[in-house]
Amino acid sequence: MLHTPATLATPDAPAHTRARPLHWLATATAMAAVIAAAGLVQPATGSPATGSPAAEEPAAKGPQAAAPDPAAATYPLDCKGAARAVTATAQGDLDGDGRPETVAAVRCDAGSGTPPHAIYVLTQDPAEGSRPRVVATLLDTPQRLTATELTVRDRTVTASLLGYSGPDVPRCCPDKKQLAKWRWSDGKFRQELTDSAARSV
C-alpha cells in the first residue's frame, strides 16, 4: 500500500543567517573599506591624486633648455694655425632668464709649455639649428694666466687663476695663484678677486 509521504515542515532558519537590510548595509560598508585599503597598498602608477604631495609640486614646463655645446662654438682666439682646446667647462643660468649658459676655458693646443687661457661665456638662441656664440670674454690670453677649477654656482663664475711672479719664471711652471669670481650685474660681468694678493702655488 502506497503511502503519501508526509509533508516535511521546513525548519526556521537560524536568526544569525537571516538576511536583513542592516546586514547587507554592514557587508557593503566592510567591502568598500577592504577595496579602499587595497588601493592604498597598490604601487603608485599614473598621475598623482589631487592633494597628494606629488600633485602639489609645480608641473614641469616641458623639457629644460640644454646648455650650449662648447665644442660647437667658434672662439675669437688666434692660435696661429694651431688647434684650440677647450680644457674646462661649467654650465648655469648666469643672467636669470631661465636658460643656461656655458662657460668655457679655452687655450691654444701648442703641444708644449702652458699656453694662457681665455674664458668665454656662451649662449644659444632658442631657434632650432642655432649655434652657440660667445657673448662675453671673462679672461683674455694677454693676461698670461691659466684657469683651473672652473665652476658656476649662484649665478657666479669662479676660477682659480695661475700666473707668474716674474718674467724669469718658466712658462711651464706658474708660481702664483688667485681666486677670481665674475658675477652678472647691471648688464655686464663684474670681476671680484677674492684672493687679491697672489700667493705661491
mmCIF file with all atom_site columns, C-alpha atoms in Angstrom:
data_model
loop_
_atom_site.group_PDB
_atom_site.id
_atom_site.type_symbol
_atom_site.label_atom_id
_atom_site.label_alt_id
_atom_site.label_comp_id
_atom_site.label_asym_id
_atom_site.label_entity_id
_atom_site.label_seq_id
_atom_site.pdbx_PDB_ins_code
_atom_site.Cartn_x
_atom_site.Cartn_y
_atom_site.Cartn_z
_atom_site.occupancy
_atom_site.B_iso_or_equiv
_atom_site.pdbx_formal_charge
_atom_site.auth_seq_id
_atom_site.auth_comp_id
_atom_site.auth_asym_id
_atom_site.auth_atom_id
_atom_site.pdbx_PDB_model_num
ATOM 1   C CA . MET A 1 1   ? 0.000   0.000  0.000   1.00 0.00 ? 1   MET A CA 1
ATOM 2   C CA . LEU A 1 2   ? 1.362   3.190  -1.104  1.00 0.00 ? 2   LEU A CA 1
ATOM 3   C CA . HIS A 1 3   ? 1.627   5.877  1.437   1.00 0.00 ? 3   HIS A CA 1
ATOM 4   C CA . THR A 1 4   ? 1.578   9.508  0.639   1.00 0.00 ? 4   THR A CA 1
ATOM 5   C CA . PRO A 1 5   ? 4.744   10.881 2.109   1.00 0.00 ? 5   PRO A CA 1
ATOM 6   C CA . ALA A 1 6   ? 4.166   13.293 4.863   1.00 0.00 ? 6   ALA A CA 1
ATOM 7   C CA . THR A 1 7   ? 4.950   16.904 4.081   1.00 0.00 ? 7   THR A CA 1
ATOM 8   C CA . LEU A 1 8   ? 8.109   17.837 5.893   1.00 0.00 ? 8   LEU A CA 1
ATOM 9   C CA . ALA A 1 9   ? 7.983   21.076 7.715   1.00 0.00 ? 9   ALA A CA 1
ATOM 10  C CA . THR A 1 10  ? 10.798  23.472 6.739   1.00 0.00 ? 10  THR A CA 1
ATOM 11  C CA . PRO A 1 11  ? 12.633  24.441 9.869   1.00 0.00 ? 11  PRO A CA 1
ATOM 12  C CA . ASP A 1 12  ? 13.028  28.124 10.571  1.00 0.00 ? 12  ASP A CA 1
ATOM 13  C CA . ALA A 1 13  ? 16.422  29.488 9.570   1.00 0.00 ? 13  ALA A CA 1
ATOM 14  C CA . PRO A 1 14  ? 18.593  30.418 12.498  1.00 0.00 ? 14  PRO A CA 1
ATOM 15  C CA . ALA A 1 15  ? 18.392  34.066 13.427  1.00 0.00 ? 15  ALA A CA 1
ATOM 16  C CA . HIS A 1 16  ? 22.085  34.703 12.586  1.00 0.00 ? 16  HIS A CA 1
ATOM 17  C CA . THR A 1 17  ? 21.603  33.556 8.957   1.00 0.00 ? 17  THR A CA 1
ATOM 18  C CA . ARG A 1 18  ? 18.631  35.682 8.111   1.00 0.00 ? 18  ARG A CA 1
ATOM 19  C CA . ALA A 1 19  ? 19.434  38.405 5.592   1.00 0.00 ? 19  ALA A CA 1
ATOM 20  C CA . ARG A 1 20  ? 18.214  41.733 6.850   1.00 0.00 ? 20  ARG A CA 1
ATOM 21  C CA . PRO A 1 21  ? 18.753  45.159 5.309   1.00 0.00 ? 21  PRO A CA 1
ATOM 22  C CA . LEU A 1 22  ? 21.050  46.119 8.183   1.00 0.00 ? 22  LEU A CA 1
ATOM 23  C CA . HIS A 1 23  ? 23.275  43.113 7.454   1.00 0.00 ? 23  HIS A CA 1
ATOM 24  C CA . TRP A 1 24  ? 23.525  43.984 3.745   1.00 0.00 ? 24  TRP A CA 1
ATOM 25  C CA . LEU A 1 25  ? 24.482  47.545 4.621   1.00 0.00 ? 25  LEU A CA 1
ATOM 26  C CA . ALA A 1 26  ? 27.198  46.382 7.040   1.00 0.00 ? 26  ALA A CA 1
ATOM 27  C CA . THR A 1 27  ? 28.561  43.930 4.436   1.00 0.00 ? 27  THR A CA 1
ATOM 28  C CA . ALA A 1 28  ? 28.699  46.589 1.728   1.00 0.00 ? 28  ALA A CA 1
ATOM 29  C CA . THR A 1 29  ? 30.483  49.002 4.072   1.00 0.00 ? 29  THR A CA 1
ATOM 30  C CA . ALA A 1 30  ? 33.055  46.363 5.016   1.00 0.00 ? 30  ALA A CA 1
ATOM 31  C CA . MET A 1 31  ? 33.713  45.516 1.354   1.00 0.00 ? 31  MET A CA 1
ATOM 32  C CA . ALA A 1 32  ? 34.199  49.184 0.490   1.00 0.00 ? 32  ALA A CA 1
ATOM 33  C CA . ALA A 1 33  ? 36.733  49.509 3.314   1.00 0.00 ? 33  ALA A CA 1
ATOM 34  C CA . VAL A 1 34  ? 38.659  46.460 2.058   1.00 0.00 ? 34  VAL A CA 1
ATOM 35  C CA . ILE A 1 35  ? 38.760  47.803 -1.505  1.00 0.00 ? 35  ILE A CA 1
ATOM 36  C CA . ALA A 1 36  ? 39.922  51.203 -0.289  1.00 0.00 ? 36  ALA A CA 1
ATOM 37  C CA . ALA A 1 37  ? 42.652  49.620 1.837   1.00 0.00 ? 37  ALA A CA 1
ATOM 38  C CA . ALA A 1 38  ? 43.804  47.545 -1.120  1.00 0.00 ? 38  ALA A CA 1
ATOM 39  C CA . GLY A 1 39  ? 44.123  50.721 -3.159  1.00 0.00 ? 39  GLY A CA 1
ATOM 40  C CA . LEU A 1 40  ? 46.400  52.224 -0.538  1.00 0.00 ? 40  LEU A CA 1
ATOM 41  C CA . VAL A 1 41  ? 48.911  49.377 -0.748  1.00 0.00 ? 41  VAL A CA 1
ATOM 42  C CA . GLN A 1 42  ? 48.979  49.233 -4.552  1.00 0.00 ? 42  GLN A CA 1
ATOM 43  C CA . PRO A 1 43  ? 52.144  50.689 -6.162  1.00 0.00 ? 43  PRO A CA 1
ATOM 44  C CA . ALA A 1 44  ? 51.539  54.221 -7.365  1.00 0.00 ? 44  ALA A CA 1
ATOM 45  C CA . THR A 1 45  ? 51.097  54.475 -11.123 1.00 0.00 ? 45  THR A CA 1
ATOM 46  C CA . GLY A 1 46  ? 49.905  57.186 -13.490 1.00 0.00 ? 46  GLY A CA 1
ATOM 47  C CA . SER A 1 47  ? 49.181  60.732 -12.411 1.00 0.00 ? 47  SER A CA 1
ATOM 48  C CA . PRO A 1 48  ? 49.307  61.528 -8.686  1.00 0.00 ? 48  PRO A CA 1
ATOM 49  C CA . ALA A 1 49  ? 45.992  62.101 -6.991  1.00 0.00 ? 49  ALA A CA 1
ATOM 50  C CA . THR A 1 50  ? 44.941  65.648 -6.259  1.00 0.00 ? 50  THR A CA 1
ATOM 51  C CA . GLY A 1 51  ? 46.043  66.688 -2.796  1.00 0.00 ? 51  GLY A CA 1
ATOM 52  C CA . SER A 1 52  ? 48.994  64.272 -2.666  1.00 0.00 ? 52  SER A CA 1
ATOM 53  C CA . PRO A 1 53  ? 52.473  65.760 -2.109  1.00 0.00 ? 53  PRO A CA 1
ATOM 54  C CA . ALA A 1 54  ? 53.489  64.886 -5.672  1.00 0.00 ? 54  ALA A CA 1
ATOM 55  C CA . ALA A 1 55  ? 50.428  66.661 -7.061  1.00 0.00 ? 55  ALA A CA 1
ATOM 56  C CA . GLU A 1 56  ? 51.284  69.810 -5.115  1.00 0.00 ? 56  GLU A CA 1
ATOM 57  C CA . GLU A 1 57  ? 54.687  70.096 -6.804  1.00 0.00 ? 57  GLU A CA 1
ATOM 58  C CA . PRO A 1 58  ? 54.727  72.568 -9.696  1.00 0.00 ? 58  PRO A CA 1
ATOM 59  C CA . ALA A 1 59  ? 54.275  70.867 -13.024 1.00 0.00 ? 59  ALA A CA 1
ATOM 60  C CA . ALA A 1 60  ? 57.254  70.822 -15.348 1.00 0.00 ? 60  ALA A CA 1
ATOM 61  C CA . LYS A 1 61  ? 57.002  73.296 -18.202 1.00 0.00 ? 61  LYS A CA 1
ATOM 62  C CA . GLY A 1 62  ? 58.295  70.895 -20.818 1.00 0.00 ? 62  GLY A CA 1
ATOM 63  C CA . PRO A 1 63  ? 61.908  69.864 -21.387 1.00 0.00 ? 63  PRO A CA 1
ATOM 64  C CA . GLN A 1 64  ? 64.583  72.056 -19.870 1.00 0.00 ? 64  GLN A CA 1
ATOM 65  C CA . ALA A 1 65  ? 66.758  74.037 -22.267 1.00 0.00 ? 65  ALA A CA 1
ATOM 66  C CA . ALA A 1 66  ? 70.136  72.473 -22.906 1.00 0.00 ? 66  ALA A CA 1
ATOM 67  C CA . ALA A 1 67  ? 73.307  74.439 -22.219 1.00 0.00 ? 67  ALA A CA 1
ATOM 68  C CA . PRO A 1 68  ? 75.308  75.461 -25.304 1.00 0.00 ? 68  PRO A CA 1
ATOM 69  C CA . ASP A 1 69  ? 77.761  72.862 -26.560 1.00 0.00 ? 69  ASP A CA 1
ATOM 70  C CA . PRO A 1 70  ? 81.287  74.309 -26.204 1.00 0.00 ? 70  PRO A CA 1
ATOM 71  C CA . ALA A 1 71  ? 82.569  72.055 -28.987 1.00 0.00 ? 71  ALA A CA 1
ATOM 72  C CA . ALA A 1 72  ? 80.192  73.695 -31.478 1.00 0.00 ? 72  ALA A CA 1
ATOM 73  C CA . ALA A 1 73  ? 81.245  77.305 -30.792 1.00 0.00 ? 73  ALA A CA 1
ATOM 74  C CA . THR A 1 74  ? 83.713  79.473 -32.708 1.00 0.00 ? 74  THR A CA 1
ATOM 75  C CA . TYR A 1 75  ? 86.109  81.297 -30.376 1.00 0.00 ? 75  TYR A CA 1
ATOM 76  C CA . PRO A 1 76  ? 87.865  84.617 -31.062 1.00 0.00 ? 76  PRO A CA 1
ATOM 77  C CA . LEU A 1 77  ? 91.234  83.115 -30.180 1.00 0.00 ? 77  LEU A CA 1
ATOM 78  C CA . ASP A 1 78  ? 94.136  83.445 -32.613 1.00 0.00 ? 78  ASP A CA 1
ATOM 79  C CA . CYS A 1 79  ? 96.250  80.299 -32.327 1.00 0.00 ? 79  CYS A CA 1
ATOM 80  C CA . LYS A 1 80  ? 98.429  80.994 -35.392 1.00 0.00 ? 80  LYS A CA 1
ATOM 81  C CA . GLY A 1 81  ? 97.243  77.842 -37.121 1.00 0.00 ? 81  GLY A CA 1
ATOM 82  C CA . ALA A 1 82  ? 97.277  75.596 -34.046 1.00 0.00 ? 82  ALA A CA 1
ATOM 83  C CA . ALA A 1 83  ? 94.126  73.919 -32.805 1.00 0.00 ? 83  ALA A CA 1
ATOM 84  C CA . ARG A 1 84  ? 92.017  75.366 -29.998 1.00 0.00 ? 84  ARG A CA 1
ATOM 85  C CA . ALA A 1 85  ? 91.484  73.202 -26.922 1.00 0.00 ? 85  ALA A CA 1
ATOM 86  C CA . VAL A 1 86  ? 88.565  73.516 -24.501 1.00 0.00 ? 86  VAL A CA 1
ATOM 87  C CA . THR A 1 87  ? 90.071  72.369 -21.207 1.00 0.00 ? 87  THR A CA 1
ATOM 88  C CA . ALA A 1 88  ? 87.229  73.071 -18.744 1.00 0.00 ? 88  ALA A CA 1
ATOM 89  C CA . THR A 1 89  ? 83.543  73.948 -18.872 1.00 0.00 ? 89  THR A CA 1
ATOM 90  C CA . ALA A 1 90  ? 80.741  74.800 -16.468 1.00 0.00 ? 90  ALA A CA 1
ATOM 91  C CA . GLN A 1 91  ? 77.033  75.448 -17.017 1.00 0.00 ? 91  GLN A CA 1
ATOM 92  C CA . GLY A 1 92  ? 74.403  77.537 -15.263 1.00 0.00 ? 92  GLY A CA 1
ATOM 93  C CA . ASP A 1 93  ? 71.868  80.330 -15.683 1.00 0.00 ? 93  ASP A CA 1
ATOM 94  C CA . LEU A 1 94  ? 74.015  83.431 -15.191 1.00 0.00 ? 94  LEU A CA 1
ATOM 95  C CA . ASP A 1 95  ? 71.571  86.177 -16.170 1.00 0.00 ? 95  ASP A CA 1
ATOM 96  C CA . GLY A 1 96  ? 68.365  84.755 -14.694 1.00 0.00 ? 96  GLY A CA 1
ATOM 97  C CA . ASP A 1 97  ? 66.484  84.333 -17.983 1.00 0.00 ? 97  ASP A CA 1
ATOM 98  C CA . GLY A 1 98  ? 65.742  80.664 -17.337 1.00 0.00 ? 98  GLY A CA 1
ATOM 99  C CA . ARG A 1 99  ? 68.153  79.396 -19.994 1.00 0.00 ? 99  ARG A CA 1
ATOM 100 C CA . PRO A 1 100 ? 71.605  78.045 -19.038 1.00 0.00 ? 100 PRO A CA 1
ATOM 101 C CA . GLU A 1 101 ? 74.838  79.485 -20.353 1.00 0.00 ? 101 GLU A CA 1
ATOM 102 C CA . THR A 1 102 ? 78.114  77.625 -20.781 1.00 0.00 ? 102 THR A CA 1
ATOM 103 C CA . VAL A 1 103 ? 81.440  78.971 -19.536 1.00 0.00 ? 103 VAL A CA 1
ATOM 104 C CA . ALA A 1 104 ? 84.469  77.564 -21.370 1.00 0.00 ? 104 ALA A CA 1
ATOM 105 C CA . ALA A 1 105 ? 88.180  77.804 -20.620 1.00 0.00 ? 105 ALA A CA 1
ATOM 106 C CA . VAL A 1 106 ? 89.971  77.701 -23.992 1.00 0.00 ? 106 VAL A CA 1
ATOM 107 C CA . ARG A 1 107 ? 93.623  77.829 -24.995 1.00 0.00 ? 107 ARG A CA 1
ATOM 108 C CA . CYS A 1 108 ? 95.768  77.061 -27.995 1.00 0.00 ? 108 CYS A CA 1
ATOM 109 C CA . ASP A 1 109 ? 96.856  73.466 -28.241 1.00 0.00 ? 109 ASP A CA 1
ATOM 110 C CA . ALA A 1 110 ? 100.542 74.265 -28.608 1.00 0.00 ? 110 ALA A CA 1
ATOM 111 C CA . GLY A 1 111 ? 101.787 70.839 -27.593 1.00 0.00 ? 111 GLY A CA 1
ATOM 112 C CA . SER A 1 112 ? 104.363 72.131 -25.107 1.00 0.00 ? 112 SER A CA 1
ATOM 113 C CA . GLY A 1 113 ? 104.564 74.656 -22.289 1.00 0.00 ? 113 GLY A CA 1
ATOM 114 C CA . THR A 1 114 ? 101.443 76.137 -20.724 1.00 0.00 ? 114 THR A CA 1
ATOM 115 C CA . PRO A 1 115 ? 99.599  78.376 -23.207 1.00 0.00 ? 115 PRO A CA 1
ATOM 116 C CA . PRO A 1 116 ? 97.457  81.014 -21.458 1.00 0.00 ? 116 PRO A CA 1
ATOM 117 C CA . HIS A 1 117 ? 93.724  80.585 -21.177 1.00 0.00 ? 117 HIS A CA 1
ATOM 118 C CA . ALA A 1 118 ? 90.810  82.667 -22.279 1.00 0.00 ? 118 ALA A CA 1
ATOM 119 C CA . ILE A 1 119 ? 87.449  82.226 -20.540 1.00 0.00 ? 119 ILE A CA 1
ATOM 120 C CA . TYR A 1 120 ? 84.325  82.763 -22.642 1.00 0.00 ? 120 TYR A CA 1
ATOM 121 C CA . VAL A 1 121 ? 80.608  82.812 -21.886 1.00 0.00 ? 121 VAL A CA 1
ATOM 122 C CA . LEU A 1 122 ? 78.445  81.068 -24.476 1.00 0.00 ? 122 LEU A CA 1
ATOM 123 C CA . THR A 1 123 ? 74.750  81.414 -25.125 1.00 0.00 ? 123 THR A CA 1
ATOM 124 C CA . GLN A 1 124 ? 72.451  79.935 -27.726 1.00 0.00 ? 124 GLN A CA 1
ATOM 125 C CA . ASP A 1 125 ? 69.268  81.243 -29.305 1.00 0.00 ? 125 ASP A CA 1
ATOM 126 C CA . PRO A 1 126 ? 66.214  79.004 -28.793 1.00 0.00 ? 126 PRO A CA 1
ATOM 127 C CA . ALA A 1 127 ? 65.588  78.784 -32.552 1.00 0.00 ? 127 ALA A CA 1
ATOM 128 C CA . GLU A 1 128 ? 66.192  75.318 -33.933 1.00 0.00 ? 128 GLU A CA 1
ATOM 129 C CA . GLY A 1 129 ? 69.526  74.963 -35.686 1.00 0.00 ? 129 GLY A CA 1
ATOM 130 C CA . SER A 1 130 ? 71.141  77.958 -33.987 1.00 0.00 ? 130 SER A CA 1
ATOM 131 C CA . ARG A 1 131 ? 74.789  77.637 -32.960 1.00 0.00 ? 131 ARG A CA 1
ATOM 132 C CA . PRO A 1 132 ? 76.403  78.605 -29.639 1.00 0.00 ? 132 PRO A CA 1
ATOM 133 C CA . ARG A 1 133 ? 78.015  82.036 -29.714 1.00 0.00 ? 133 ARG A CA 1
ATOM 134 C CA . VAL A 1 134 ? 80.426  83.934 -27.490 1.00 0.00 ? 134 VAL A CA 1
ATOM 135 C CA . VAL A 1 135 ? 78.709  86.792 -25.653 1.00 0.00 ? 135 VAL A CA 1
ATOM 136 C CA . ALA A 1 136 ? 81.414  87.737 -23.134 1.00 0.00 ? 136 ALA A CA 1
ATOM 137 C CA . THR A 1 137 ? 85.137  87.300 -22.525 1.00 0.00 ? 137 THR A CA 1
ATOM 138 C CA . LEU A 1 138 ? 85.913  86.989 -18.828 1.00 0.00 ? 138 LEU A CA 1
ATOM 139 C CA . LEU A 1 139 ? 89.640  86.338 -19.205 1.00 0.00 ? 139 LEU A CA 1
ATOM 140 C CA . ASP A 1 140 ? 91.836  87.046 -22.228 1.00 0.00 ? 140 ASP A CA 1
ATOM 141 C CA . THR A 1 141 ? 95.141  85.479 -23.214 1.00 0.00 ? 141 THR A CA 1
ATOM 142 C CA . PRO A 1 142 ? 97.301  88.643 -22.917 1.00 0.00 ? 142 PRO A CA 1
ATOM 143 C CA . GLN A 1 143 ? 96.883  88.318 -19.136 1.00 0.00 ? 143 GLN A CA 1
ATOM 144 C CA . ARG A 1 144 ? 99.075  85.197 -19.353 1.00 0.00 ? 144 ARG A CA 1
ATOM 145 C CA . LEU A 1 145 ? 97.035  83.185 -16.846 1.00 0.00 ? 145 LEU A CA 1
ATOM 146 C CA . THR A 1 146 ? 95.989  79.554 -16.646 1.00 0.00 ? 146 THR A CA 1
ATOM 147 C CA . ALA A 1 147 ? 92.442  78.815 -15.499 1.00 0.00 ? 147 ALA A CA 1
ATOM 148 C CA . THR A 1 148 ? 91.582  75.772 -13.379 1.00 0.00 ? 148 THR A CA 1
ATOM 149 C CA . GLU A 1 149 ? 88.679  74.635 -11.179 1.00 0.00 ? 149 GLU A CA 1
ATOM 150 C CA . LEU A 1 150 ? 86.023  76.367 -13.283 1.00 0.00 ? 150 LEU A CA 1
ATOM 151 C CA . THR A 1 151 ? 82.550  76.362 -11.684 1.00 0.00 ? 151 THR A CA 1
ATOM 152 C CA . VAL A 1 152 ? 79.190  78.107 -11.962 1.00 0.00 ? 152 VAL A CA 1
ATOM 153 C CA . ARG A 1 153 ? 77.113  78.470 -8.800  1.00 0.00 ? 153 ARG A CA 1
ATOM 154 C CA . ASP A 1 154 ? 74.536  81.051 -7.670  1.00 0.00 ? 154 ASP A CA 1
ATOM 155 C CA . ARG A 1 155 ? 74.865  82.911 -10.988 1.00 0.00 ? 155 ARG A CA 1
ATOM 156 C CA . THR A 1 156 ? 78.600  83.385 -10.356 1.00 0.00 ? 156 THR A CA 1
ATOM 157 C CA . VAL A 1 157 ? 81.563  82.056 -12.337 1.00 0.00 ? 157 VAL A CA 1
ATOM 158 C CA . THR A 1 158 ? 84.544  81.035 -10.208 1.00 0.00 ? 158 THR A CA 1
ATOM 159 C CA . ALA A 1 159 ? 88.005  80.014 -11.403 1.00 0.00 ? 159 ALA A CA 1
ATOM 160 C CA . SER A 1 160 ? 91.449  79.561 -9.929  1.00 0.00 ? 160 SER A CA 1
ATOM 161 C CA . LEU A 1 161 ? 93.967  81.583 -11.935 1.00 0.00 ? 161 LEU A CA 1
ATOM 162 C CA . LEU A 1 162 ? 97.594  80.503 -12.049 1.00 0.00 ? 162 LEU A CA 1
ATOM 163 C CA . GLY A 1 163 ? 100.217 83.063 -13.050 1.00 0.00 ? 163 GLY A CA 1
ATOM 164 C CA . TYR A 1 164 ? 103.859 84.040 -12.778 1.00 0.00 ? 164 TYR A CA 1
ATOM 165 C CA . SER A 1 165 ? 105.676 86.202 -10.280 1.00 0.00 ? 165 SER A CA 1
ATOM 166 C CA . GLY A 1 166 ? 108.099 87.489 -12.916 1.00 0.00 ? 166 GLY A CA 1
ATOM 167 C CA . PRO A 1 167 ? 109.337 87.095 -16.495 1.00 0.00 ? 167 PRO A CA 1
ATOM 168 C CA . ASP A 1 168 ? 112.091 84.698 -15.441 1.00 0.00 ? 168 ASP A CA 1
ATOM 169 C CA . VAL A 1 169 ? 109.644 82.052 -14.216 1.00 0.00 ? 169 VAL A CA 1
ATOM 170 C CA . PRO A 1 170 ? 109.415 79.242 -16.814 1.00 0.00 ? 170 PRO A CA 1
ATOM 171 C CA . ARG A 1 171 ? 106.124 79.209 -18.740 1.00 0.00 ? 171 ARG A CA 1
ATOM 172 C CA . CYS A 1 172 ? 105.656 75.577 -17.792 1.00 0.00 ? 172 CYS A CA 1
ATOM 173 C CA . CYS A 1 173 ? 105.518 76.271 -14.090 1.00 0.00 ? 173 CYS A CA 1
ATOM 174 C CA . PRO A 1 174 ? 103.213 79.041 -12.817 1.00 0.00 ? 174 PRO A CA 1
ATOM 175 C CA . ASP A 1 175 ? 104.088 80.029 -9.238  1.00 0.00 ? 175 ASP A CA 1
ATOM 176 C CA . LYS A 1 176 ? 101.199 82.323 -8.285  1.00 0.00 ? 176 LYS A CA 1
ATOM 177 C CA . LYS A 1 177 ? 97.523  81.651 -7.657  1.00 0.00 ? 177 LYS A CA 1
ATOM 178 C CA . GLN A 1 178 ? 94.425  83.839 -7.390  1.00 0.00 ? 178 GLN A CA 1
ATOM 179 C CA . LEU A 1 179 ? 90.744  83.022 -6.968  1.00 0.00 ? 179 LEU A CA 1
ATOM 180 C CA . ALA A 1 180 ? 88.556  85.070 -9.301  1.00 0.00 ? 180 ALA A CA 1
ATOM 181 C CA . LYS A 1 181 ? 84.787  85.453 -9.471  1.00 0.00 ? 181 LYS A CA 1
ATOM 182 C CA . TRP A 1 182 ? 82.628  87.029 -12.147 1.00 0.00 ? 182 TRP A CA 1
ATOM 183 C CA . ARG A 1 183 ? 79.027  87.966 -11.401 1.00 0.00 ? 183 ARG A CA 1
ATOM 184 C CA . TRP A 1 184 ? 76.436  89.302 -13.866 1.00 0.00 ? 184 TRP A CA 1
ATOM 185 C CA . SER A 1 185 ? 75.276  92.720 -12.627 1.00 0.00 ? 185 SER A CA 1
ATOM 186 C CA . ASP A 1 186 ? 73.689  95.723 -14.350 1.00 0.00 ? 186 ASP A CA 1
ATOM 187 C CA . GLY A 1 187 ? 74.028  94.175 -17.778 1.00 0.00 ? 187 GLY A CA 1
ATOM 188 C CA . LYS A 1 188 ? 77.672  93.097 -17.576 1.00 0.00 ? 188 LYS A CA 1
ATOM 189 C CA . PHE A 1 189 ? 80.044  90.804 -15.746 1.00 0.00 ? 189 PHE A CA 1
ATOM 190 C CA . ARG A 1 190 ? 81.903  92.280 -12.808 1.00 0.00 ? 190 ARG A CA 1
ATOM 191 C CA . GLN A 1 191 ? 85.077  90.613 -11.606 1.00 0.00 ? 191 GLN A CA 1
ATOM 192 C CA . GLU A 1 192 ? 85.854  90.043 -7.957  1.00 0.00 ? 192 GLU A CA 1
ATOM 193 C CA . LEU A 1 193 ? 89.275  88.846 -6.812  1.00 0.00 ? 193 LEU A CA 1
ATOM 194 C CA . THR A 1 194 ? 88.522  87.079 -3.560  1.00 0.00 ? 194 THR A CA 1
ATOM 195 C CA . ASP A 1 195 ? 92.234  86.462 -3.017  1.00 0.00 ? 195 ASP A CA 1
ATOM 196 C CA . SER A 1 196 ? 93.611  89.710 -4.370  1.00 0.00 ? 196 SER A CA 1
ATOM 197 C CA . ALA A 1 197 ? 97.097  89.078 -3.018  1.00 0.00 ? 197 ALA A CA 1
ATOM 198 C CA . ALA A 1 198 ? 98.634  86.402 -5.209  1.00 0.00 ? 198 ALA A CA 1
ATOM 199 C CA . ARG A 1 199 ? 100.263 83.595 -3.250  1.00 0.00 ? 199 ARG A CA 1
ATOM 200 C CA . SER A 1 200 ? 102.778 80.930 -4.089  1.00 0.00 ? 200 SER A CA 1
ATOM 201 C CA . VAL A 1 201 ? 101.323 77.762 -5.558  1.00 0.00 ? 201 VAL A CA 1
#
